[in-house]
CSV table of N, CA and C in Angstrom, one decimal:
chain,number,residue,atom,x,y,z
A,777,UNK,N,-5.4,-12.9,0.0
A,777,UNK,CA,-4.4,-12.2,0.7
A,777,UNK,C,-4.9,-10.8,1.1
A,778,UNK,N,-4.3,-10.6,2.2
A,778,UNK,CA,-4.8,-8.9,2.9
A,778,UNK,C,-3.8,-8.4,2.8
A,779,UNK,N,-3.4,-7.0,2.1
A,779,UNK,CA,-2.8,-5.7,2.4
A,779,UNK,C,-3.1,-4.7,3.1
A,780,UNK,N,-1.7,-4.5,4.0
A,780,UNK,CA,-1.6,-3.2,4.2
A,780,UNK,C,-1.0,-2.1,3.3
A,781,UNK,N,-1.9,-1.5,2.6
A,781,UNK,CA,-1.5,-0.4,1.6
A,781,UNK,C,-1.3,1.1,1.6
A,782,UNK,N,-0.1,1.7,1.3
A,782,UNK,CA,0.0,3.2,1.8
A,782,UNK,C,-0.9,3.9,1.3
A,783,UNK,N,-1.2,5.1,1.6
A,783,UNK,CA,-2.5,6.2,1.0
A,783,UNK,C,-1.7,7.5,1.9
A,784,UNK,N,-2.5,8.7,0.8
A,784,UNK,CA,-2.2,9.8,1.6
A,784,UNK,C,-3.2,10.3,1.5
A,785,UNK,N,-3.1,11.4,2.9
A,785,UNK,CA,-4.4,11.9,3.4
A,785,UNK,C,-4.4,13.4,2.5
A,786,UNK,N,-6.0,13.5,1.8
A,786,UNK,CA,-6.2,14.7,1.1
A,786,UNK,C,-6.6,15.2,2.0
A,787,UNK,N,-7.5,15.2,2.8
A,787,UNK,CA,-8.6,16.3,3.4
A,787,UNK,C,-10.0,15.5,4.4
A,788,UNK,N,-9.7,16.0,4.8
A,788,UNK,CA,-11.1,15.4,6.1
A,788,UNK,C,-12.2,15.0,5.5
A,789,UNK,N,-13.0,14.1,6.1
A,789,UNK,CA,-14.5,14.4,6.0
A,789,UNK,C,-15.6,15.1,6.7
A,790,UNK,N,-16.2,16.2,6.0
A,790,UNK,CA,-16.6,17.4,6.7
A,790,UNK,C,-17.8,16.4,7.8
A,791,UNK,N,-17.8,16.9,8.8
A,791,UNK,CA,-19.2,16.6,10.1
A,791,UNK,C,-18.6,15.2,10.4
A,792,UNK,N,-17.4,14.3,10.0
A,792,UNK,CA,-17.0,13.3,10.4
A,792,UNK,C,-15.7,13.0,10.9
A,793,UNK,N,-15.2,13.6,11.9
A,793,UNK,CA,-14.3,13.7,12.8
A,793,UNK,C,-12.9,12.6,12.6
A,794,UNK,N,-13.2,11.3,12.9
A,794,UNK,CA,-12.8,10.1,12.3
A,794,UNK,C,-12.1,9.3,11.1
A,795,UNK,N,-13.0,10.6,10.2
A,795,UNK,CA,-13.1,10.1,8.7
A,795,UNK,C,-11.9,10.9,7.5
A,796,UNK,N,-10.9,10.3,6.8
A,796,UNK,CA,-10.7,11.3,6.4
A,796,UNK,C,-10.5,10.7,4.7
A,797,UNK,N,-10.4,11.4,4.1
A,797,UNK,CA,-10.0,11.0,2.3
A,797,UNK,C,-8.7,10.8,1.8
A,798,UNK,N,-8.7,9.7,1.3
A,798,UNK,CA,-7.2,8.9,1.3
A,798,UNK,C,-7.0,8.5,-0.3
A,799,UNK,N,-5.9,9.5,-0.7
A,799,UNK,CA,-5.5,8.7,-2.2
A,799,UNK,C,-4.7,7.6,-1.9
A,800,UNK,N,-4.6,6.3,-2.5
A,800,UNK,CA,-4.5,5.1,-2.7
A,800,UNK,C,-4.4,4.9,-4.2
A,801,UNK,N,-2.5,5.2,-4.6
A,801,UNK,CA,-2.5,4.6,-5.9
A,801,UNK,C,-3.6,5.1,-6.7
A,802,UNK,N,-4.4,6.5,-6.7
A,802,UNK,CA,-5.4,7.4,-6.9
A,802,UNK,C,-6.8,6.9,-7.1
A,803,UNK,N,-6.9,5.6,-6.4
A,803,UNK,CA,-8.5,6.3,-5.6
A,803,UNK,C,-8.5,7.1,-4.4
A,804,UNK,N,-9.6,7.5,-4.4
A,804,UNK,CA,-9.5,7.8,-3.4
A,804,UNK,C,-10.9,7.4,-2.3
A,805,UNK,N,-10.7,7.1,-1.6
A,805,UNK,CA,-11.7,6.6,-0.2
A,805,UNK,C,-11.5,6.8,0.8
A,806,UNK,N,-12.5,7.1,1.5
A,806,UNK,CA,-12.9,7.7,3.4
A,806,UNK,C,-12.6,6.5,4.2
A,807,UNK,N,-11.6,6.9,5.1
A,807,UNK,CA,-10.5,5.9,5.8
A,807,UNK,C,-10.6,6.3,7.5
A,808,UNK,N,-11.3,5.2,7.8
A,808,UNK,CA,-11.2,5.7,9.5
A,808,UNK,C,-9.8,5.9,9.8
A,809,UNK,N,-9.6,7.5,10.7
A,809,UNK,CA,-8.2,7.6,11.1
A,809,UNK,C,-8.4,7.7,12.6
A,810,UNK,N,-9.3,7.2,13.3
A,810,UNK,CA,-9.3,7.1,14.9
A,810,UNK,C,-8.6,6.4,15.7
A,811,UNK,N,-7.6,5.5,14.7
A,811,UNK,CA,-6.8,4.7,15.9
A,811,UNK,C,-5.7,5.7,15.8
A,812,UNK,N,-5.2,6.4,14.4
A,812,UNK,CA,-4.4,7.3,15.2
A,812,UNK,C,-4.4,9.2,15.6
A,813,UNK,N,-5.7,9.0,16.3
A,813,UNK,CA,-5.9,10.2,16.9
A,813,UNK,C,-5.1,11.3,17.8
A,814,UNK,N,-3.8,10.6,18.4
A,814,UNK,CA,-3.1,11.0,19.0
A,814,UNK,C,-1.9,11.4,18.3
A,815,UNK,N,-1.8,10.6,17.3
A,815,UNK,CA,-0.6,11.2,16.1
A,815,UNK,C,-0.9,12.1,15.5
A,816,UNK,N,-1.5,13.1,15.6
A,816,UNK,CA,-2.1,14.1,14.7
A,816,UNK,C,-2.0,14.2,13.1
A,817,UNK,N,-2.8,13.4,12.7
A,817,UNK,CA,-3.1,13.0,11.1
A,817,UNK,C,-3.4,14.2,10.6
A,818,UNK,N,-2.7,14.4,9.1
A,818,UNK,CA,-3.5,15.9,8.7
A,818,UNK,C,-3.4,15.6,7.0
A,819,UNK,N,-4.1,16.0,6.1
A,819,UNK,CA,-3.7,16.1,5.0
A,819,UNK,C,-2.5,16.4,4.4
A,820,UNK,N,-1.8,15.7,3.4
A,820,UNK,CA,-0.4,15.5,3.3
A,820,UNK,C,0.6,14.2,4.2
A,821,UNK,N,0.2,14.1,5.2
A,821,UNK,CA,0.3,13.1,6.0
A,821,UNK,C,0.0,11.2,5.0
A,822,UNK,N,0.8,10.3,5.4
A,822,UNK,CA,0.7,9.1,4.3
A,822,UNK,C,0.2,8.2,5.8
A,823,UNK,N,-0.3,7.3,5.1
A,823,UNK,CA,-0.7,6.4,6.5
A,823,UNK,C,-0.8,4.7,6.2
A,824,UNK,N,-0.6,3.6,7.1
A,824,UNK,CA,-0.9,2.7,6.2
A,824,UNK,C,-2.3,2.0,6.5
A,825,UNK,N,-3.0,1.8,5.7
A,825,UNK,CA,-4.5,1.2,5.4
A,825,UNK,C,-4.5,0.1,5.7
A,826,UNK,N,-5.7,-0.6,6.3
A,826,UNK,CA,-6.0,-2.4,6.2
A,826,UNK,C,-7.5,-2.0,6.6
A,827,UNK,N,-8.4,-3.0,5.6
A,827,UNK,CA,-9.6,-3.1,5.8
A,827,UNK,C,-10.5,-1.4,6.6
A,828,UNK,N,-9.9,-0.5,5.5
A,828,UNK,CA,-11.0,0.6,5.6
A,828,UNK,C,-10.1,1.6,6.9
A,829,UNK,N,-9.5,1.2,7.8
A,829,UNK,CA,-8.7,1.8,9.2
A,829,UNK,C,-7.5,2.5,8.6
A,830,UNK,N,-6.5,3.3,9.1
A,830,UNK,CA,-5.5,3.6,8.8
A,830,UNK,C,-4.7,3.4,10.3
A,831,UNK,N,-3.7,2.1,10.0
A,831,UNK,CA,-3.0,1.8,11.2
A,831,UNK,C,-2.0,2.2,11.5
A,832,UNK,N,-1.2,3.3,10.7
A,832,UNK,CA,-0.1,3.5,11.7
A,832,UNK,C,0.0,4.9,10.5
A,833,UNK,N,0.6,5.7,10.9
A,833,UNK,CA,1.3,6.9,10.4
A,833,UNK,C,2.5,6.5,9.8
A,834,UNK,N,2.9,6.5,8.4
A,834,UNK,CA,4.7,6.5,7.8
A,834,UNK,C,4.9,7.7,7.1
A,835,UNK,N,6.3,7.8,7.0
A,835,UNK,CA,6.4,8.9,6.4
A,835,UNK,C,6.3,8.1,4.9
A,836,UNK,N,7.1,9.7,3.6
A,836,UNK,CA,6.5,9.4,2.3
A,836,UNK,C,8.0,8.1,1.5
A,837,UNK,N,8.8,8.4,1.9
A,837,UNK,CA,9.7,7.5,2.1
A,837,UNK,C,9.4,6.3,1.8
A,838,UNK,N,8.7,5.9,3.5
A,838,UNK,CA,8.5,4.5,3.8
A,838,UNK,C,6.8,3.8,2.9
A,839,UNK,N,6.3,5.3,2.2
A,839,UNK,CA,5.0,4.2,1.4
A,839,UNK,C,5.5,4.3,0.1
A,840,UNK,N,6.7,5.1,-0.4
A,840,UNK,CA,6.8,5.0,-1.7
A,840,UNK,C,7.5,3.8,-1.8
A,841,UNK,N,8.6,3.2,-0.7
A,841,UNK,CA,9.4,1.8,-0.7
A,841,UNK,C,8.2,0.8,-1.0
A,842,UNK,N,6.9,1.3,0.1
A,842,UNK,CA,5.9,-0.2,0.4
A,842,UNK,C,5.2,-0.2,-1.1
A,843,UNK,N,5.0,1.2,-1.9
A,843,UNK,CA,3.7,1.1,-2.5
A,843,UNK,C,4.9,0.1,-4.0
A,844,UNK,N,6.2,0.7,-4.2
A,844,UNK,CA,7.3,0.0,-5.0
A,844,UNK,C,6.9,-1.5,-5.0
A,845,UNK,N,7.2,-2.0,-4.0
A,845,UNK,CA,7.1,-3.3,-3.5
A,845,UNK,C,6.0,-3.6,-4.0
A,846,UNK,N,4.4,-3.5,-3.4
A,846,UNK,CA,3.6,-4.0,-3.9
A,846,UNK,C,3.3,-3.8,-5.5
A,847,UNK,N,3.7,-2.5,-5.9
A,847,UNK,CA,3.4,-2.9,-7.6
A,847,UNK,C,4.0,-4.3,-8.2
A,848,UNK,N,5.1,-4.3,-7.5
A,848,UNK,CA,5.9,-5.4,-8.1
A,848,UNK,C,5.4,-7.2,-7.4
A,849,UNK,N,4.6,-7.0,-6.6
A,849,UNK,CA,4.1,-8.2,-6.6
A,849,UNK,C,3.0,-9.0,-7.6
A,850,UNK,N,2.7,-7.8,-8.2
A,850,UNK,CA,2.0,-8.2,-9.3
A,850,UNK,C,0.2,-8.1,-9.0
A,851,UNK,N,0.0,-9.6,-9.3
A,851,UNK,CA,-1.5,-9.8,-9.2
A,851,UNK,C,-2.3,-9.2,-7.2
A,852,UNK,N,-1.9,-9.8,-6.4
A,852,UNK,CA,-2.3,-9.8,-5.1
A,852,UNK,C,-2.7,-7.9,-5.6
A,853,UNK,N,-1.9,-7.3,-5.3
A,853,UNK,CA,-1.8,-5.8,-5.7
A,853,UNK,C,-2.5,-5.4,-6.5
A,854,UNK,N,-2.8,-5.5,-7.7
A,854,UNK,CA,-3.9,-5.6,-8.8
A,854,UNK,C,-5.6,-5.8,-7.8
A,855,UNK,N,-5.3,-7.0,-7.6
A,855,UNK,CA,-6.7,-7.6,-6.9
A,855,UNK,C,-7.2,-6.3,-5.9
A,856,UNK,N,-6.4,-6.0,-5.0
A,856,UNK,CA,-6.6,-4.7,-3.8
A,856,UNK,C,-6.9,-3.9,-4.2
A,857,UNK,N,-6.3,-3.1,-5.2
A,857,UNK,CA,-6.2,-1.5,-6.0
A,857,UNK,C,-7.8,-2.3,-6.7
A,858,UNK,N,-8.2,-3.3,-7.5
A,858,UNK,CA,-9.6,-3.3,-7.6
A,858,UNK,C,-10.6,-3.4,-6.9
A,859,UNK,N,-10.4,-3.8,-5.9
A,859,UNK,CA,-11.7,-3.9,-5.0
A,859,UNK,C,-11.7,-2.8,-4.3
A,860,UNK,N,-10.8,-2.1,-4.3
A,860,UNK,CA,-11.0,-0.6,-3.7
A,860,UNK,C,-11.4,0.3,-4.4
A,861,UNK,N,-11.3,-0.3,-5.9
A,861,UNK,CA,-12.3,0.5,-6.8
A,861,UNK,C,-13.6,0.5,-7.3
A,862,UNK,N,-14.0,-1.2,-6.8
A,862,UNK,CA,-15.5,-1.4,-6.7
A,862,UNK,C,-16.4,-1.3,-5.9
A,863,UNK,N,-15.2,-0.9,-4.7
A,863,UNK,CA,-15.8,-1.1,-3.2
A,863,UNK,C,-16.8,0.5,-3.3
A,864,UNK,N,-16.7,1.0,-3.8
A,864,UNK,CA,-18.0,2.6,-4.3
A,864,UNK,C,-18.2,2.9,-3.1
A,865,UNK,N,-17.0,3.0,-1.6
A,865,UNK,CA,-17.2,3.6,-0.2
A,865,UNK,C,-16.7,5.2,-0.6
A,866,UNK,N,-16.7,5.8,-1.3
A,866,UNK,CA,-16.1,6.7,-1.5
A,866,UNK,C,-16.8,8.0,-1.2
């Protein structure tokens, strides 16, 4: 199963335009934010993740409901939050 998982934006990645640093349930990983370029993404800003991209802008609201949710699904959730811990793209 694939999640879309909330994260919030810490801070750019310096010389990488694209790229910015995303706590996720406190990892944290460099998250293409190029699709939303025109939303003006900034640190503090929440976004929602799938496979490395950040696809849409939400406010904190709507990832505290989603990230609620997924704790409560249990394993699937577990599984994600680990492979984004093994995933060492950081």
């Amino acid at each position: 199963m694939c999640l879309g998982i909330p994260g919030e934006v810490v801070a750019f990645v310096e010389g990488q335009p694209d790229l910015a640093r995303v706590d996720v349930s406190g990892v944290r990983r460099a998250v293409n934010i190029a699709l939303l370029e025109e939303e003006g993404v900034g640190p503090g800003d929440w976004v929602l993740i799938h496979v490395g991209f950040a696809m849409s802008k939400i406010d904190e609201a709507e990832a505290r409901a989603a990230l609620d949710f997924l704790e409560s699904i249990g394993q699937a959730y577990d599984d994600e939050i680990a492979a984004l811990r093994e995933s060492g793209t950081d």
